[in-house]
PDB file of C-alpha atoms and ligand atoms in Angstrom:
ATOM      1  CA  MET A   1       8.193 -59.722  16.481  1.00  0.00           C
ATOM      2  CA  GLN A   2      10.911 -61.385  14.396  1.00  0.00           C
ATOM      3  CA  ALA A   3      10.834 -65.182  14.756  1.00  0.00           C
ATOM      4  CA  GLN A   4      14.212 -66.609  15.658  1.00  0.00           C
ATOM      5  CA  LYS A   5      14.014 -70.059  14.099  1.00  0.00           C
ATOM      6  CA  ASN A   6      15.058 -73.272  15.855  1.00  0.00           C
ATOM      7  CA  THR A   7      17.438 -75.158  13.629  1.00  0.00           C
ATOM      8  CA  GLU A   8      17.658 -78.162  15.945  1.00  0.00           C
ATOM      9  CA  LYS A   9      14.781 -80.582  16.503  1.00  0.00           C
ATOM     10  CA  SER A  10      13.350 -80.764  20.018  1.00  0.00           C
ATOM     11  CA  PHE A  11      13.272 -84.580  19.861  1.00  0.00           C
ATOM     12  CA  VAL A  12      15.347 -87.517  18.722  1.00  0.00           C
ATOM     13  CA  LEU A  13      13.357 -90.345  17.175  1.00  0.00           C
ATOM     14  CA  ARG A  14      14.763 -93.470  18.780  1.00  0.00           C
ATOM     15  CA  LYS A  15      13.716 -96.937  17.718  1.00  0.00           C
ATOM     16  CA  GLY A  16      11.737 -97.591  20.888  1.00  0.00           C
ATOM     17  CA  ARG A  17       9.889-100.869  21.335  1.00  0.00           C
ATOM     18  CA  VAL A  18       6.416-100.773  19.808  1.00  0.00           C
ATOM     19  CA  THR A  19       4.204-103.479  21.353  1.00  0.00           C
ATOM     20  CA  ALA A  20       1.912-105.686  19.247  1.00  0.00           C
ATOM     21  CA  ALA A  21      -1.135-103.808  20.545  1.00  0.00           C
ATOM     22  CA  GLN A  22       0.410-100.445  19.674  1.00  0.00           C
ATOM     23  CA  ARG A  23       1.380-101.733  16.202  1.00  0.00           C
ATOM     24  CA  ARG A  24      -2.170-102.958  15.619  1.00  0.00           C
ATOM     25  CA  ALA A  25      -3.523 -99.551  16.623  1.00  0.00           C
ATOM     26  CA  LEU A  26      -1.036 -97.738  14.390  1.00  0.00           C
ATOM     27  CA  ASN A  27      -2.103 -99.940  11.464  1.00  0.00           C
ATOM     28  CA  SER A  28      -5.844 -99.983  11.960  1.00  0.00           C
ATOM     29  CA  LEU A  29      -7.011 -96.958  13.976  1.00  0.00           C
ATOM     30  CA  LYS A  30      -5.202 -94.064  12.347  1.00  0.00           C
ATOM     31  CA  ASN A  31      -7.931 -93.399   9.770  1.00  0.00           C
ATOM     32  CA  GLU A  32     -10.532 -92.997  12.455  1.00  0.00           C
ATOM     33  CA  TYR A  33      -8.688 -91.103  15.160  1.00  0.00           C
ATOM     34  CA  THR A  34      -5.886 -89.127  13.560  1.00  0.00           C
ATOM     35  CA  ILE A  35      -5.840 -85.935  11.559  1.00  0.00           C
ATOM     36  CA  THR A  36      -3.317 -85.946   8.737  1.00  0.00           C
ATOM     37  CA  PRO A  37      -1.689 -82.650   7.859  1.00  0.00           C
ATOM     38  CA  GLY A  38      -2.034 -81.961   4.154  1.00  0.00           C
ATOM     39  CA  LYS A  39      -0.880 -79.176   1.886  1.00  0.00           C
ATOM     40  CA  SER A  40      -3.565 -76.716   2.880  1.00  0.00           C
ATOM     41  CA  ARG A  41      -3.887 -75.293   6.378  1.00  0.00           C
ATOM     42  CA  LEU A  42      -6.006 -77.499   8.588  1.00  0.00           C
ATOM     43  CA  SER A  43      -9.170 -76.265  10.194  1.00  0.00           C
ATOM     44  CA  LEU A  44      -9.080 -78.680  13.103  1.00  0.00           C
ATOM     45  CA  ALA A  45     -12.588 -77.925  14.375  1.00  0.00           C
ATOM     46  CA  GLU A  46     -14.075 -79.656  11.312  1.00  0.00           C
ATOM     47  CA  ALA A  47     -12.496 -82.955  12.370  1.00  0.00           C
ATOM     48  CA  PHE A  48     -14.844 -83.179  15.360  1.00  0.00           C
ATOM     49  CA  LEU A  49     -18.534 -84.079  15.589  1.00  0.00           C
ATOM     50  CA  ASP A  50     -19.249 -80.913  17.545  1.00  0.00           C
ATOM     51  CA  SER A  51     -17.035 -78.238  16.056  1.00  0.00           C
ATOM     52  CA  ASP A  52     -18.263 -75.390  18.294  1.00  0.00           C
ATOM     53  CA  ARG A  53     -16.507 -76.602  21.422  1.00  0.00           C
ATOM     54  CA  LYS A  54     -13.285 -75.237  22.863  1.00  0.00           C
ATOM     55  CA  LEU A  55     -10.204 -76.826  21.303  1.00  0.00           C
ATOM     56  CA  ILE A  56      -7.380 -77.838  23.630  1.00  0.00           C
ATOM     57  CA  ALA A  57      -4.013 -79.145  22.393  1.00  0.00           C
ATOM     58  CA  ASP A  58      -1.642 -81.343  24.423  1.00  0.00           C
ATOM     59  CA  VAL A  59       1.771 -81.024  22.781  1.00  0.00           C
ATOM     60  CA  GLY A  60       4.184 -83.941  23.317  1.00  0.00           C
ATOM     61  CA  PHE A  61       1.626 -86.089  25.126  1.00  0.00           C
ATOM     62  CA  GLY A  62       4.067 -89.009  25.563  1.00  0.00           C
ATOM     63  CA  SER A  63       2.083 -92.123  26.467  1.00  0.00           C
ATOM     64  CA  GLY A  64      -1.087 -90.063  26.683  1.00  0.00           C
ATOM     65  CA  GLU A  65      -2.030 -90.496  30.371  1.00  0.00           C
ATOM     66  CA  SER A  66      -2.858 -86.814  30.866  1.00  0.00           C
ATOM     67  CA  LEU A  67      -4.427 -86.348  27.444  1.00  0.00           C
ATOM     68  CA  LEU A  68      -6.756 -89.338  27.858  1.00  0.00           C
ATOM     69  CA  SER A  69      -7.677 -88.297  31.363  1.00  0.00           C
ATOM     70  CA  MET A  70      -8.600 -84.758  30.231  1.00  0.00           C
ATOM     71  CA  ALA A  71     -10.599 -85.968  27.213  1.00  0.00           C
ATOM     72  CA  ASN A  72     -12.480 -88.593  29.233  1.00  0.00           C
ATOM     73  CA  LYS A  73     -13.442 -86.222  32.022  1.00  0.00           C
ATOM     74  CA  HIS A  74     -14.190 -83.184  29.873  1.00  0.00           C
ATOM     75  CA  GLN A  75     -16.413 -84.231  27.029  1.00  0.00           C
ATOM     76  CA  GLU A  76     -17.666 -80.648  26.721  1.00  0.00           C
ATOM     77  CA  ALA A  77     -14.348 -79.763  25.007  1.00  0.00           C
ATOM     78  CA  ASN A  78     -12.429 -81.112  21.996  1.00  0.00           C
ATOM     79  CA  PHE A  79      -8.824 -82.244  22.434  1.00  0.00           C
ATOM     80  CA  VAL A  80      -5.989 -82.778  20.009  1.00  0.00           C
ATOM     81  CA  GLY A  81      -2.776 -84.569  20.963  1.00  0.00           C
ATOM     82  CA  ILE A  82       0.378 -83.802  18.993  1.00  0.00           C
ATOM     83  CA  GLU A  83       3.297 -86.245  19.249  1.00  0.00           C
ATOM     84  CA  VAL A  84       6.128 -87.793  17.233  1.00  0.00           C
ATOM     85  CA  TYR A  85       6.661 -90.910  19.341  1.00  0.00           C
ATOM     86  CA  SER A  86       5.067 -94.001  17.685  1.00  0.00           C
ATOM     87  CA  SER A  87       4.551 -96.182  20.723  1.00  0.00           C
ATOM     88  CA  GLY A  88       2.865 -93.303  22.593  1.00  0.00           C
ATOM     89  CA  ILE A  89       0.618 -92.641  19.600  1.00  0.00           C
ATOM     90  CA  GLY A  90      -0.257 -96.362  19.407  1.00  0.00           C
ATOM     91  CA  SER A  91      -1.188 -96.411  23.113  1.00  0.00           C
ATOM     92  CA  ALA A  92      -3.305 -93.292  22.777  1.00  0.00           C
ATOM     93  CA  LEU A  93      -5.162 -94.678  19.736  1.00  0.00           C
ATOM     94  CA  ASN A  94      -6.000 -97.868  21.648  1.00  0.00           C
ATOM     95  CA  GLN A  95      -7.307 -95.862  24.584  1.00  0.00           C
ATOM     96  CA  ILE A  96      -9.433 -93.598  22.375  1.00  0.00           C
ATOM     97  CA  GLN A  97     -11.074 -96.665  20.857  1.00  0.00           C
ATOM     98  CA  LYS A  98     -11.556 -98.358  24.233  1.00  0.00           C
ATOM     99  CA  SER A  99     -13.214 -95.269  25.695  1.00  0.00           C
ATOM    100  CA  ASN A 100     -15.145 -94.569  22.488  1.00  0.00           C
ATOM    101  CA  LEU A 101     -14.069 -90.927  22.564  1.00  0.00           C
ATOM    102  CA  THR A 102     -15.351 -88.605  19.860  1.00  0.00           C
ATOM    103  CA  ASN A 103     -13.729 -85.498  21.382  1.00  0.00           C
ATOM    104  CA  LEU A 104     -10.074 -86.506  20.930  1.00  0.00           C
ATOM    105  CA  LYS A 105      -7.931 -86.691  17.782  1.00  0.00           C
ATOM    106  CA  ILE A 106      -4.225 -87.338  17.353  1.00  0.00           C
ATOM    107  CA  ILE A 107      -1.786 -85.633  15.003  1.00  0.00           C
ATOM    108  CA  GLU A 108       1.516 -87.406  14.377  1.00  0.00           C
ATOM    109  CA  ALA A 109       3.835 -84.506  13.678  1.00  0.00           C
ATOM    110  CA  ASP A 110       6.662 -82.282  14.828  1.00  0.00           C
ATOM    111  CA  VAL A 111       4.651 -79.475  16.403  1.00  0.00           C
ATOM    112  CA  PHE A 112       7.075 -76.801  15.217  1.00  0.00           C
ATOM    113  CA  GLN A 113       6.617 -77.737  11.560  1.00  0.00           C
ATOM    114  CA  LEU A 114       2.918 -78.434  12.020  1.00  0.00           C
ATOM    115  CA  LEU A 115       2.144 -74.989  13.427  1.00  0.00           C
ATOM    116  CA  GLU A 116       4.357 -73.246  10.939  1.00  0.00           C
ATOM    117  CA  THR A 117       2.822 -74.816   7.840  1.00  0.00           C
ATOM    118  CA  ASN A 118      -0.394 -76.723   8.510  1.00  0.00           C
ATOM    119  CA  ILE A 119      -2.479 -75.015  11.162  1.00  0.00           C
ATOM    120  CA  ALA A 120      -4.819 -72.082  10.557  1.00  0.00           C
ATOM    121  CA  ASP A 121      -4.381 -68.961  12.712  1.00  0.00           C
ATOM    122  CA  GLU A 122      -6.471 -68.647  15.906  1.00  0.00           C
ATOM    123  CA  THR A 123      -7.094 -72.406  16.092  1.00  0.00           C
ATOM    124  CA  PHE A 124      -6.485 -73.331  19.740  1.00  0.00           C
ATOM    125  CA  ASP A 125      -8.238 -72.044  22.865  1.00  0.00           C
ATOM    126  CA  VAL A 126      -5.690 -73.701  25.146  1.00  0.00           C
ATOM    127  CA  VAL A 127      -2.274 -75.268  24.469  1.00  0.00           C
ATOM    128  CA  VAL A 128      -0.720 -77.501  27.113  1.00  0.00           C
ATOM    129  CA  PHE A 129       2.929 -78.582  27.426  1.00  0.00           C
ATOM    130  CA  LEU A 130       3.421 -81.178  30.142  1.00  0.00           C
ATOM    131  CA  TYR A 131       7.072 -81.816  30.882  1.00  0.00           C
ATOM    132  CA  PRO A 132       8.541 -80.795  27.517  1.00  0.00           C
ATOM    133  CA  ASP A 133      11.933 -82.484  26.978  1.00  0.00           C
ATOM    134  CA  PRO A 134      14.297 -80.465  29.199  1.00  0.00           C
ATOM    135  CA  TRP A 135      17.539 -81.039  27.266  1.00  0.00           C
ATOM    136  CA  PRO A 136      19.501 -80.347  30.475  1.00  0.00           C
ATOM    137  CA  LYS A 137      23.023 -80.083  29.007  1.00  0.00           C
ATOM    138  CA  ARG A 138      23.892 -76.515  28.097  1.00  0.00           C
ATOM    139  CA  LYS A 139      25.080 -77.528  24.607  1.00  0.00           C
ATOM    140  CA  HIS A 140      21.570 -78.961  23.992  1.00  0.00           C
ATOM    141  CA  HIS A 141      19.542 -75.979  25.235  1.00  0.00           C
ATOM    142  CA  LYS A 142      19.009 -74.913  21.632  1.00  0.00           C
ATOM    143  CA  ARG A 143      16.855 -78.026  21.224  1.00  0.00           C
ATOM    144  CA  ARG A 144      14.345 -76.868  23.833  1.00  0.00           C
ATOM    145  CA  LEU A 145      10.922 -76.511  22.245  1.00  0.00           C
ATOM    146  CA  LEU A 146       9.665 -73.548  24.263  1.00  0.00           C
ATOM    147  CA  SER A 147      11.997 -70.988  22.754  1.00  0.00           C
ATOM    148  CA  GLU A 148      11.362 -67.478  21.473  1.00  0.00           C
ATOM    149  CA  GLY A 149      11.053 -68.701  17.864  1.00  0.00           C
ATOM    150  CA  PHE A 150       8.500 -71.364  18.700  1.00  0.00           C
ATOM    151  CA  LEU A 151       6.440 -69.096  20.941  1.00  0.00           C
ATOM    152  CA  ASN A 152       6.243 -66.534  18.155  1.00  0.00           C
ATOM    153  CA  ILE A 153       4.692 -69.151  15.886  1.00  0.00           C
ATOM    154  CA  LEU A 154       2.437 -70.463  18.651  1.00  0.00           C
ATOM    155  CA  TYR A 155       1.121 -66.951  19.340  1.00  0.00           C
ATOM    156  CA  GLY A 156      -0.646 -66.747  15.982  1.00  0.00           C
ATOM    157  CA  LYS A 157      -2.306 -70.145  16.398  1.00  0.00           C
ATOM    158  CA  ILE A 158      -4.034 -69.276  19.670  1.00  0.00           C
ATOM    159  CA  THR A 159      -7.356 -67.471  19.916  1.00  0.00           C
ATOM    160  CA  THR A 160      -7.510 -64.023  21.529  1.00  0.00           C
ATOM    161  CA  ASN A 161      -7.566 -64.576  25.300  1.00  0.00           C
ATOM    162  CA  GLY A 162      -6.414 -68.161  24.674  1.00  0.00           C
ATOM    163  CA  LEU A 163      -4.201 -69.858  27.249  1.00  0.00           C
ATOM    164  CA  VAL A 164      -0.842 -71.604  27.401  1.00  0.00           C
ATOM    165  CA  TYR A 165      -0.105 -73.899  30.333  1.00  0.00           C
ATOM    166  CA  CYS A 166       3.214 -75.599  30.980  1.00  0.00           C
ATOM    167  CA  LYS A 167       4.617 -77.860  33.676  1.00  0.00           C
ATOM    168  CA  THR A 168       8.319 -78.560  33.954  1.00  0.00           C
ATOM    169  CA  ASP A 169      10.558 -80.149  36.554  1.00  0.00           C
ATOM    170  CA  TRP A 170      13.711 -78.342  35.348  1.00  0.00           C
ATOM    171  CA  GLU A 171      14.254 -75.075  37.202  1.00  0.00           C
ATOM    172  CA  ASP A 172      16.401 -73.435  34.518  1.00  0.00           C
ATOM    173  CA  TYR A 173      13.947 -74.405  31.750  1.00  0.00           C
ATOM    174  CA  TYR A 174      11.160 -72.914  33.884  1.00  0.00           C
ATOM    175  CA  CYS A 175      13.161 -69.662  34.171  1.00  0.00           C
ATOM    176  CA  GLN A 176      13.871 -69.635  30.427  1.00  0.00           C
ATOM    177  CA  ILE A 177      10.208 -70.110  29.481  1.00  0.00           C
ATOM    178  CA  LYS A 178       9.089 -67.490  31.991  1.00  0.00           C
ATOM    179  CA  GLU A 179      11.626 -65.016  30.629  1.00  0.00           C
ATOM    180  CA  VAL A 180      10.503 -65.490  27.008  1.00  0.00           C
ATOM    181  CA  PHE A 181       6.807 -64.987  27.868  1.00  0.00           C
ATOM    182  CA  SER A 182       7.439 -62.116  30.288  1.00  0.00           C
ATOM    183  CA  SER A 183       9.608 -60.152  27.869  1.00  0.00           C
ATOM    184  CA  ASP A 184       6.824 -60.157  25.261  1.00  0.00           C
ATOM    185  CA  ASP A 185       3.891 -57.891  26.141  1.00  0.00           C
ATOM    186  CA  ARG A 186       1.562 -59.811  23.830  1.00  0.00           C
ATOM    187  CA  TRP A 187       1.294 -62.367  26.664  1.00  0.00           C
ATOM    188  CA  ALA A 188      -0.132 -61.707  30.131  1.00  0.00           C
ATOM    189  CA  SER A 189       0.747 -63.822  33.139  1.00  0.00           C
ATOM    190  CA  GLU A 190      -2.356 -65.599  34.409  1.00  0.00           C
ATOM    191  CA  ASP A 191      -2.988 -66.475  38.038  1.00  0.00           C
ATOM    192  CA  LEU A 192      -2.794 -70.215  38.689  1.00  0.00           C
ATOM    193  CA  THR A 193      -5.980 -69.961  40.755  1.00  0.00           C
ATOM    194  CA  ASN A 194      -7.767 -69.447  37.398  1.00  0.00           C
ATOM    195  CA  LEU A 195      -6.601 -72.808  36.070  1.00  0.00           C
ATOM    196  CA  PRO A 196      -9.458 -74.647  34.317  1.00  0.00           C
ATOM    197  CA  GLU A 197     -10.673 -77.756  36.148  1.00  0.00           C
ATOM    198  CA  TYR A 198      -9.222 -80.180  33.560  1.00  0.00           C
ATOM    199  CA  LEU A 199      -5.728 -78.830  34.295  1.00  0.00           C
ATOM    200  CA  GLN A 200      -6.147 -79.036  38.072  1.00  0.00           C
ATOM    201  CA  SER A 201      -6.857 -82.754  38.153  1.00  0.00           C
ATOM    202  CA  LEU A 202      -4.154 -84.195  35.903  1.00  0.00           C
ATOM    203  CA  PRO A 203      -2.821 -87.644  36.800  1.00  0.00           C
ATOM    204  CA  LYS A 204       0.856 -88.027  37.717  1.00  0.00           C
ATOM    205  CA  THR A 205       2.513 -89.406  34.587  1.00  0.00           C
ATOM    206  CA  LYS A 206       5.435 -91.832  34.540  1.00  0.00           C
ATOM    207  CA  TYR A 207       7.658 -88.887  33.690  1.00  0.00           C
ATOM    208  CA  GLU A 208       6.398 -86.816  36.632  1.00  0.00           C
ATOM    209  CA  ARG A 209       6.786 -89.699  39.094  1.00  0.00           C
ATOM    210  CA  LYS A 210      10.401 -90.168  37.978  1.00  0.00           C
ATOM    211  CA  ALA A 211      11.105 -86.449  38.472  1.00  0.00           C
ATOM    212  CA  LEU A 212       9.691 -86.559  41.995  1.00  0.00           C
ATOM    213  CA  ILE A 213      11.752 -89.662  42.874  1.00  0.00           C
ATOM    214  CA  GLU A 214      14.857 -87.859  41.611  1.00  0.00           C
ATOM    215  CA  GLY A 215      14.019 -84.857  43.812  1.00  0.00           C
ATOM    216  CA  ARG A 216      12.898 -82.378  41.144  1.00  0.00           C
ATOM    217  CA  GLN A 217       9.865 -80.255  41.940  1.00  0.00           C
ATOM    218  CA  THR A 218       7.275 -79.374  39.344  1.00  0.00           C
ATOM    219  CA  ARG A 219       6.902 -75.711  38.385  1.00  0.00           C
ATOM    220  CA  GLU A 220       3.899 -74.359  36.480  1.00  0.00           C
ATOM    221  CA  LEU A 221       3.577 -71.525  33.959  1.00  0.00           C
ATOM    222  CA  PHE A 222       0.275 -70.068  32.834  1.00  0.00           C
ATOM    223  CA  PHE A 223      -0.099 -67.276  30.278  1.00  0.00           C
ATOM    224  CA  ARG A 224      -2.909 -65.628  28.367  1.00  0.00           C
ATOM    225  CA  LYS A 225      -2.715 -64.197  24.862  1.00  0.00           C
ATOM    226  CA  ALA A 226      -3.446 -60.518  25.404  1.00  0.00           C
TER     227      ALA A 226
HETATM  228  C1  SAM B 301       9.441 -85.671  28.482  1.00  0.00           C
HETATM  229  S1  SAM B 301       8.180 -86.258  27.465  1.00  0.00           S
HETATM  230  C2  SAM B 301       6.730 -85.808  28.365  1.00  0.00           C
HETATM  231  C3  SAM B 301       5.544 -86.642  28.001  1.00  0.00           C
HETATM  232  C4  SAM B 301       4.210 -86.290  28.663  1.00  0.00           C
HETATM  233  N1  SAM B 301       3.744 -84.969  28.305  1.00  0.00           N
HETATM  234  C5  SAM B 301       4.235 -86.417  30.165  1.00  0.00           C
HETATM  235  O1  SAM B 301       3.932 -85.456  30.864  1.00  0.00           O
HETATM  236  O2  SAM B 301       4.539 -87.519  30.651  1.00  0.00           O
HETATM  237  C6  SAM B 301       8.190 -85.086  26.109  1.00  0.00           C
HETATM  238  C7  SAM B 301       7.432 -85.582  24.883  1.00  0.00           C
HETATM  239  O3  SAM B 301       7.421 -84.535  23.914  1.00  0.00           O
HETATM  240  C8  SAM B 301       7.532 -85.112  22.618  1.00  0.00           C
HETATM  241  N2  SAM B 301       8.059 -84.082  21.698  1.00  0.00           N
HETATM  242  C9  SAM B 301       9.263 -83.463  21.772  1.00  0.00           C
HETATM  243  N3  SAM B 301       9.410 -82.584  20.776  1.00  0.00           N
HETATM  244  C10 SAM B 301       8.261 -82.647  20.042  1.00  0.00           C
HETATM  245  C11 SAM B 301       7.825 -81.983  18.860  1.00  0.00           C
HETATM  246  N4  SAM B 301       8.610 -81.073  18.248  1.00  0.00           N
HETATM  247  N5  SAM B 301       6.618 -82.288  18.373  1.00  0.00           N
HETATM  248  C12 SAM B 301       5.822 -83.210  18.980  1.00  0.00           C
HETATM  249  N6  SAM B 301       6.187 -83.874  20.109  1.00  0.00           N
HETATM  250  C13 SAM B 301       7.390 -83.603  20.626  1.00  0.00           C
HETATM  251  C14 SAM B 301       8.480 -86.285  22.815  1.00  0.00           C
HETATM  252  O4  SAM B 301       8.347 -87.274  21.805  1.00  0.00           O
HETATM  253  C15 SAM B 301       8.063 -86.797  24.199  1.00  0.00           C
HETATM  254  O5  SAM B 301       7.088 -87.818  24.104  1.00  0.00           O
END
């Protein structure tokens, strides 16, 4: 299928406050816990002690509450968190060190560019998108990450029978994502009763709590690469 390319970024890098602890982590823990995209395509499995485990990506992990919770509880799998937001990356690095996790690595990158140029095909067993930025104004919908162009790139990076799971609190974004997956027969809709345990017991993040307070319900999407 022809990839329709996003020309607009799905994020705006604001100068958010980076705490002293986050700054320290960004300065001193990156070597140990991050994977740096280089010129050649990354084989992510090699970055982990046990490279034979399932590899699960959390894209746009924010402050990392869900990512850290999954990696702590499920040491039988490897996790990679992909994010552009420095203070969130700093927090996650601190938590990885505190919990002494060997099954979680961070990549500081725009996921669109990363997948397009730096990631080998058939890399991920599961890719998770928890509350991707909804860009609610119509004129900003073109910034939404989960578009046809992005999903075309993502398709190649997932193993056969690999899974994509998404939670969103924006009804029209939910409908848009569902429509893109459903109109492409390379993806099969997966029953939510088959959700792996690590996706059933996610903590409520700050973002999710805010959505609930503002009266927006969470919707879930779950697809399998056919
Ligand atoms: C609304 S927040 C959700 C954070 C978290 N997943 C949660 O559930 O609380 C969306 C996150 O996606 C990140 N993001 C947006 N576009 C991205 C991209 N192209 N690559 C990597 N991260 C991105 C943003 O920086 C932001 O932290």
